[in-house]
Amino acid sequence: MTQKLTIRRPDDWHLHLRDGAMLEGILPETARHFGRAIIMPNLVPPVVTGADAAAYRDRILAALPEGADFAPLMTLYLTEDTDPNDVAAAHESGLITAVKLYPAGATTNSASGVTDFDKVRAVLEKMAEIGLPLCVHGEVTDPDVDIFDREAVFIDRVLDPIRRATPGLEVVMEHITTANGVAYVSAHEEDLGATITTHHLIINRNHILVGGIKPHYYCLPVAKREQHRLALLQAATSGDPRFFLGTDSAPHADPAKESACGCAGCFTATNTMSCLAEVFEGVSALENLEAFTSINGAAFYGMPANESTITLVKGDPVEYPAKIETGAGPVTVFDPGFPLHWRVEA
């Protein structure tokens, strides 16, 4: 029996679009279903000033398919040299929606990130003053910390001290991967939210390593134990307004993903809504899918939900392309490992 579910058009509150030929190749995959997206600034070179963000936004808009209704929400890459006045001006003009904190060396193209957090204190204080959210990649990079513990240690060593020192600073913990992250967000009523990715709701670390290394499941933060995936699943499907979708869809051409030093990132833009419908239905929570994908994130950022809608239809298994061909090379689409019966109606 065919089932239908109509929801407000979703937004993606954490997205990598890259640049150049890759941008042109993969942008249509997001613009097809999503109304808005927070665009990550970790290009080479990174998007560090208002002028950089304006130029990048123009390139994104130029690459949009004709007739697409999609708004890129720009961010700045926080460095130890970031000018608080430039940040404030970019925010006041409506150019940027957030600033992104990468601990130096934490993920792809994060070498320009922060090492000494005292050096960005003036920027954070200005952001708290003007109501500009800080998006954080929540991992420490200390070599003495196990990669599977980086998020929990970041909360204790970096995030909690930053929030205590900067009252009123709105923070988004992006792509949380642990029960620790869920618990920290759940314990705070104000000024704190978290995005959860599609792939972290589906895979745990066994999917990456058991039966051979699966490079297209390798991402940063890396997927954790099953107990952490279940904590994320409970949070995402609960309807709690502090948790919302940020796919962290991150394209790399297959030769880079499948190399001896495979790049981190799962590309989920193409089939995220089908994947999420299956996941939410699997725990009898389809009634909360709209909140997670279309309501909670907009509310956190002080924006109205999209007026337009999409309709998901359940029927025969959906066949998505295994790869998206781009001018920068083929990009493998995330494989959830189970059939997808929900599709977005054209």
Coordinates of C-alpha atoms in Angstrom, one line a residue:
M1 CA 0.0 0.0 0.0
T2 CA 1.4 3.4 -1.0
Q3 CA 2.0 5.8 1.9
K4 CA 2.5 9.6 1.7
L5 CA 4.0 12.1 4.1
T6 CA 4.1 15.8 3.3
I7 CA 6.4 18.0 5.3
R8 CA 7.8 21.5 5.1
R9 CA 10.8 21.7 2.8
P10 CA 13.9 20.6 4.7
D11 CA 17.1 22.6 5.4
D12 CA 20.6 21.3 5.8
W13 CA 22.4 23.0 8.6
H14 CA 25.8 21.6 7.8
L15 CA 26.9 21.2 4.1
H16 CA 30.1 21.0 2.1
L17 CA 29.8 22.2 -1.5
R18 CA 33.5 22.6 -2.3
D19 CA 34.3 24.8 -5.3
G20 CA 34.8 24.9 -9.0
A21 CA 33.9 21.7 -11.0
M22 CA 33.0 19.8 -7.8
L23 CA 30.6 22.6 -6.7
E24 CA 28.9 22.6 -10.2
G25 CA 28.6 18.8 -10.1
I26 CA 27.1 18.3 -6.7
L27 CA 25.1 21.4 -5.9
P28 CA 22.1 20.2 -7.8
E29 CA 21.9 17.2 -5.5
T30 CA 21.2 19.4 -2.5
A31 CA 19.1 22.1 -4.3
R32 CA 16.7 19.4 -5.5
H33 CA 15.2 18.8 -2.0
F34 CA 16.6 21.4 0.4
G35 CA 15.5 25.0 0.8
R36 CA 18.6 26.4 2.6
A37 CA 21.9 25.1 3.8
I38 CA 24.7 26.3 6.1
I39 CA 27.7 26.3 3.8
M40 CA 31.0 25.2 5.3
P41 CA 34.0 27.6 4.7
N42 CA 36.9 25.1 4.7
L43 CA 38.0 25.7 1.1
V44 CA 41.6 26.1 0.0
P45 CA 42.2 28.9 0.8
P46 CA 39.5 29.2 3.5
V47 CA 36.6 31.7 3.6
V48 CA 37.9 33.9 6.3
T49 CA 36.6 37.4 5.6
G50 CA 33.3 39.0 4.5
A51 CA 34.7 39.6 1.1
D52 CA 35.6 35.9 0.8
A53 CA 32.1 34.9 1.8
A54 CA 30.5 37.2 -0.7
A55 CA 32.6 35.9 -3.6
Y56 CA 31.9 32.3 -2.6
R57 CA 28.2 32.9 -2.4
D58 CA 28.3 34.4 -5.9
R59 CA 30.0 31.3 -7.2
I60 CA 27.4 29.1 -5.5
L61 CA 24.5 31.1 -7.0
A62 CA 26.0 31.0 -10.4
A63 CA 26.3 27.2 -10.2
L64 CA 22.6 26.7 -9.3
P65 CA 20.5 24.9 -11.8
E66 CA 18.0 27.2 -13.6
G67 CA 14.8 27.5 -11.6
A68 CA 16.3 26.1 -8.4
D69 CA 14.9 27.6 -5.2
F70 CA 17.8 27.3 -2.8
A71 CA 19.5 29.8 -0.5
P72 CA 23.1 29.3 0.6
L73 CA 23.7 30.5 4.2
M74 CA 27.3 31.6 4.4
T75 CA 29.8 31.2 7.2
L76 CA 33.3 32.5 8.0
Y77 CA 36.2 30.3 9.0
L78 CA 37.5 31.4 12.4
T79 CA 41.2 31.9 12.6
E80 CA 43.4 33.4 15.3
D81 CA 43.7 36.5 13.0
T82 CA 39.9 37.0 12.5
D83 CA 38.8 40.6 12.8
P84 CA 35.8 41.0 15.1
N85 CA 34.7 44.1 13.2
D86 CA 34.7 42.3 9.9
V87 CA 32.6 39.5 11.4
A88 CA 30.2 42.1 12.8
A89 CA 29.9 43.9 9.4
A90 CA 29.3 40.7 7.5
H91 CA 26.6 39.7 10.0
E92 CA 24.9 43.1 9.9
S93 CA 24.7 43.1 6.2
G94 CA 23.0 39.7 6.2
L95 CA 25.9 38.1 4.4
I96 CA 26.8 35.5 7.0
T97 CA 24.7 33.3 9.3
A98 CA 27.4 31.8 11.5
V99 CA 31.1 31.5 12.2
K100 CA 32.8 28.1 12.1
L101 CA 35.4 26.9 14.6
Y102 CA 37.8 24.2 13.5
P103 CA 40.5 23.1 16.0
A104 CA 43.6 23.1 13.9
G105 CA 44.1 19.8 12.2
A106 CA 40.8 18.3 13.2
T107 CA 39.4 17.5 9.7
T108 CA 39.6 18.3 6.0
N109 CA 41.3 21.6 5.2
S110 CA 41.4 22.6 8.9
A111 CA 45.1 23.6 9.1
S112 CA 44.2 27.3 9.4
G113 CA 42.0 26.5 12.5
V114 CA 42.4 27.6 16.1
T115 CA 45.2 26.4 18.4
D116 CA 45.1 29.1 21.1
F117 CA 41.5 29.8 22.0
D118 CA 42.5 32.9 24.0
K119 CA 43.4 34.5 20.7
V120 CA 39.8 34.3 19.4
R121 CA 38.1 35.5 22.7
A122 CA 37.4 39.0 21.3
V123 CA 35.6 37.5 18.2
L124 CA 33.5 35.2 20.4
E125 CA 32.6 38.1 22.7
K126 CA 31.5 40.1 19.7
M127 CA 29.5 37.2 18.4
A128 CA 27.7 36.9 21.7
E129 CA 27.0 40.6 21.7
I130 CA 25.4 40.6 18.2
G131 CA 23.7 37.2 18.4
L132 CA 25.8 35.4 15.8
P133 CA 26.0 31.6 16.3
L134 CA 29.3 29.7 16.5
C135 CA 29.3 26.3 14.8
V136 CA 31.9 24.0 16.2
H137 CA 33.8 21.0 15.0
G138 CA 33.9 19.4 18.4
E139 CA 37.1 17.4 18.6
V140 CA 40.4 17.9 20.2
T141 CA 43.5 17.1 18.2
D142 CA 45.9 16.3 21.0
P143 CA 48.0 13.3 20.0
D144 CA 47.5 11.7 23.4
V145 CA 43.7 11.5 23.0
D146 CA 42.3 8.5 21.2
I147 CA 40.4 9.4 18.0
F148 CA 37.3 7.8 19.4
D149 CA 37.5 10.0 22.6
R150 CA 38.1 13.4 20.8
E151 CA 34.5 14.6 21.1
A152 CA 34.0 13.8 24.8
V153 CA 37.4 15.4 25.6
F154 CA 36.5 18.5 23.5
I155 CA 33.4 19.1 25.5
D156 CA 35.3 19.1 28.8
R157 CA 38.5 20.9 27.7
V158 CA 37.3 23.4 25.1
L159 CA 33.5 23.8 24.7
D160 CA 32.3 24.0 28.2
P161 CA 35.1 26.6 29.2
I162 CA 34.2 28.7 26.1
R163 CA 30.5 28.7 26.9
R164 CA 31.2 29.6 30.6
A165 CA 33.6 32.4 29.6
T166 CA 31.2 33.8 26.9
P167 CA 27.6 34.1 28.3
G168 CA 25.0 34.4 25.7
L169 CA 27.1 32.9 22.9
E170 CA 24.9 30.7 20.8
V171 CA 26.7 27.4 19.9
V172 CA 25.9 24.6 17.5
M173 CA 27.7 21.4 18.2
E174 CA 28.0 20.1 14.7
H175 CA 27.8 16.4 13.7
I176 CA 27.7 15.1 17.2
T177 CA 28.7 11.4 17.3
T178 CA 28.5 10.3 20.9
A179 CA 26.2 9.8 23.8
N180 CA 28.4 12.4 25.6
G181 CA 27.4 15.0 23.0
V182 CA 23.7 14.1 23.3
A183 CA 23.9 14.3 27.1
Y184 CA 25.7 17.7 27.1
V185 CA 23.1 19.3 24.8
S186 CA 20.2 17.7 26.7
A187 CA 21.5 19.2 29.9
H188 CA 21.4 22.8 28.7
E189 CA 18.2 24.6 27.8
E190 CA 19.5 27.8 26.2
D191 CA 22.0 28.9 23.6
L192 CA 23.0 25.3 22.6
G193 CA 21.9 23.1 19.8
A194 CA 23.4 20.2 17.8
T195 CA 23.3 18.8 14.3
I196 CA 23.2 15.1 13.6
T197 CA 24.2 13.6 10.2
T198 CA 22.3 11.1 8.2
H199 CA 25.2 8.7 8.1
H200 CA 25.9 8.8 11.9
L201 CA 22.3 7.7 12.4
I202 CA 22.9 4.6 10.2
I203 CA 26.5 3.4 10.6
N204 CA 28.8 2.6 13.5
R205 CA 32.5 1.9 13.5
N206 CA 32.0 -1.7 12.6
H207 CA 30.6 -0.6 9.2
I208 CA 33.9 1.1 8.4
L209 CA 36.2 -1.7 9.5
V210 CA 34.6 -5.2 9.6
G211 CA 35.2 -7.3 6.5
G212 CA 37.7 -4.8 5.1
I213 CA 38.1 -1.1 5.2
K214 CA 35.1 0.7 3.7
P215 CA 36.5 4.1 2.6
H216 CA 33.1 5.6 1.7
Y217 CA 32.0 5.2 5.3
Y218 CA 35.1 6.9 6.6
C219 CA 34.2 10.4 8.0
L220 CA 35.4 12.9 10.6
P221 CA 34.3 12.8 13.3
V222 CA 34.6 9.0 12.8
A223 CA 31.6 6.9 13.6
K224 CA 31.6 5.4 17.1
R225 CA 30.3 2.3 18.9
E226 CA 26.7 1.2 18.4
Q227 CA 25.7 2.5 21.8
H228 CA 26.5 6.0 20.6
R229 CA 24.6 5.6 17.3
L230 CA 21.6 4.6 19.4
A231 CA 21.9 7.7 21.5
L232 CA 22.0 9.8 18.4
L233 CA 19.0 8.0 17.0
Q234 CA 17.0 8.6 20.1
A235 CA 17.9 12.3 20.1
A236 CA 17.1 12.9 16.4
T237 CA 13.8 11.1 16.5
S238 CA 12.6 12.5 19.8
G239 CA 11.3 15.8 18.5
D240 CA 13.6 17.7 20.9
P241 CA 14.1 21.1 19.3
R242 CA 17.8 21.2 20.2
F243 CA 18.6 18.5 17.7
F244 CA 18.3 19.1 13.9
L245 CA 19.7 17.9 10.6
G246 CA 23.1 18.8 9.4
T247 CA 24.1 16.2 6.8
D248 CA 27.8 17.1 6.7
S249 CA 27.5 15.8 3.1
A250 CA 31.1 16.0 2.0
P251 CA 32.1 15.1 -1.6
H252 CA 35.5 13.8 -2.6
A253 CA 36.3 12.3 -6.0
D254 CA 36.6 8.5 -5.7
P255 CA 40.4 8.4 -6.4
A256 CA 40.9 10.6 -3.3
K257 CA 38.5 8.6 -1.1
E258 CA 40.0 5.2 -2.2
S259 CA 43.6 6.2 -2.0
A260 CA 46.2 5.1 0.6
C261 CA 45.3 8.2 2.7
G262 CA 41.5 8.2 1.9
C263 CA 39.8 11.6 2.5
A264 CA 37.2 11.8 5.2
G265 CA 33.6 12.4 4.3
C266 CA 30.3 10.7 3.3
F267 CA 28.3 12.1 0.4
T268 CA 24.6 11.9 1.4
A269 CA 23.0 14.8 -0.4
T270 CA 21.4 12.7 -3.1
N271 CA 19.4 10.2 -0.9
T272 CA 19.3 11.8 2.6
M273 CA 15.5 12.3 2.8
S274 CA 14.9 8.7 1.7
C275 CA 17.4 7.4 4.3
L276 CA 15.9 9.5 7.0
A277 CA 12.3 8.4 6.3
E278 CA 13.5 4.8 6.6
V279 CA 15.3 5.5 9.8
F280 CA 12.4 7.4 11.5
E281 CA 9.9 4.9 10.3
G282 CA 12.1 2.1 11.8
V283 CA 11.6 3.5 15.3
S284 CA 7.9 4.5 14.7
A285 CA 8.8 8.2 14.7
L286 CA 7.8 9.5 11.3
E287 CA 5.7 12.2 13.0
N288 CA 9.0 13.8 14.1
L289 CA 10.8 13.8 10.8
E290 CA 9.5 17.3 9.9
A291 CA 10.7 18.7 13.2
F292 CA 14.2 17.2 12.7
T293 CA 14.6 18.2 9.1
S294 CA 12.5 21.3 8.6
I295 CA 11.5 23.0 11.9
N296 CA 14.1 22.8 14.7
G297 CA 17.1 24.2 12.9
A298 CA 15.3 27.1 11.5
A299 CA 14.0 28.0 14.9
F300 CA 17.4 27.8 16.5
Y301 CA 18.8 30.2 13.9
G302 CA 15.8 32.5 14.3
M303 CA 14.4 31.9 10.8
P304 CA 10.9 30.9 9.7
A305 CA 10.4 27.4 8.4
N306 CA 10.1 27.1 4.7
E307 CA 6.6 27.7 3.3
S308 CA 7.0 25.2 0.5
T309 CA 6.6 21.5 1.1
I310 CA 7.9 18.2 -0.2
T311 CA 6.0 14.9 -0.3
L312 CA 7.7 11.5 0.5
V313 CA 6.0 8.5 -1.0
K314 CA 6.6 4.9 0.1
G315 CA 6.5 2.2 -2.5
D316 CA 8.8 0.0 -4.4
P317 CA 12.6 0.4 -3.6
V318 CA 14.1 3.5 -5.0
E319 CA 17.1 3.2 -7.3
Y320 CA 19.6 6.1 -6.7
P321 CA 22.7 6.5 -8.8
A322 CA 25.7 4.8 -7.3
K323 CA 27.9 7.8 -8.3
I324 CA 27.5 11.4 -9.3
E325 CA 29.7 12.3 -12.2
T326 CA 31.4 15.7 -11.9
G327 CA 34.0 17.6 -13.7
A328 CA 36.3 16.9 -10.7
G329 CA 35.7 13.1 -10.9
P330 CA 33.0 10.6 -9.8
V331 CA 31.6 10.9 -6.3
T332 CA 30.1 7.8 -4.7
V333 CA 26.7 8.3 -3.1
F334 CA 26.3 7.0 0.5
D335 CA 25.0 3.4 0.6
P336 CA 22.9 2.9 3.8
G337 CA 23.1 -0.8 3.4
F338 CA 19.3 -1.4 3.3
P339 CA 16.6 -0.8 0.7
L340 CA 15.1 2.6 0.4
H341 CA 11.3 2.5 -0.1
W342 CA 10.7 6.2 0.5
R343 CA 11.3 8.7 -2.3
V344 CA 10.7 12.4 -2.7
E345 CA 7.8 12.9 -5.1
A346 CA 8.8 14.9 -8.2

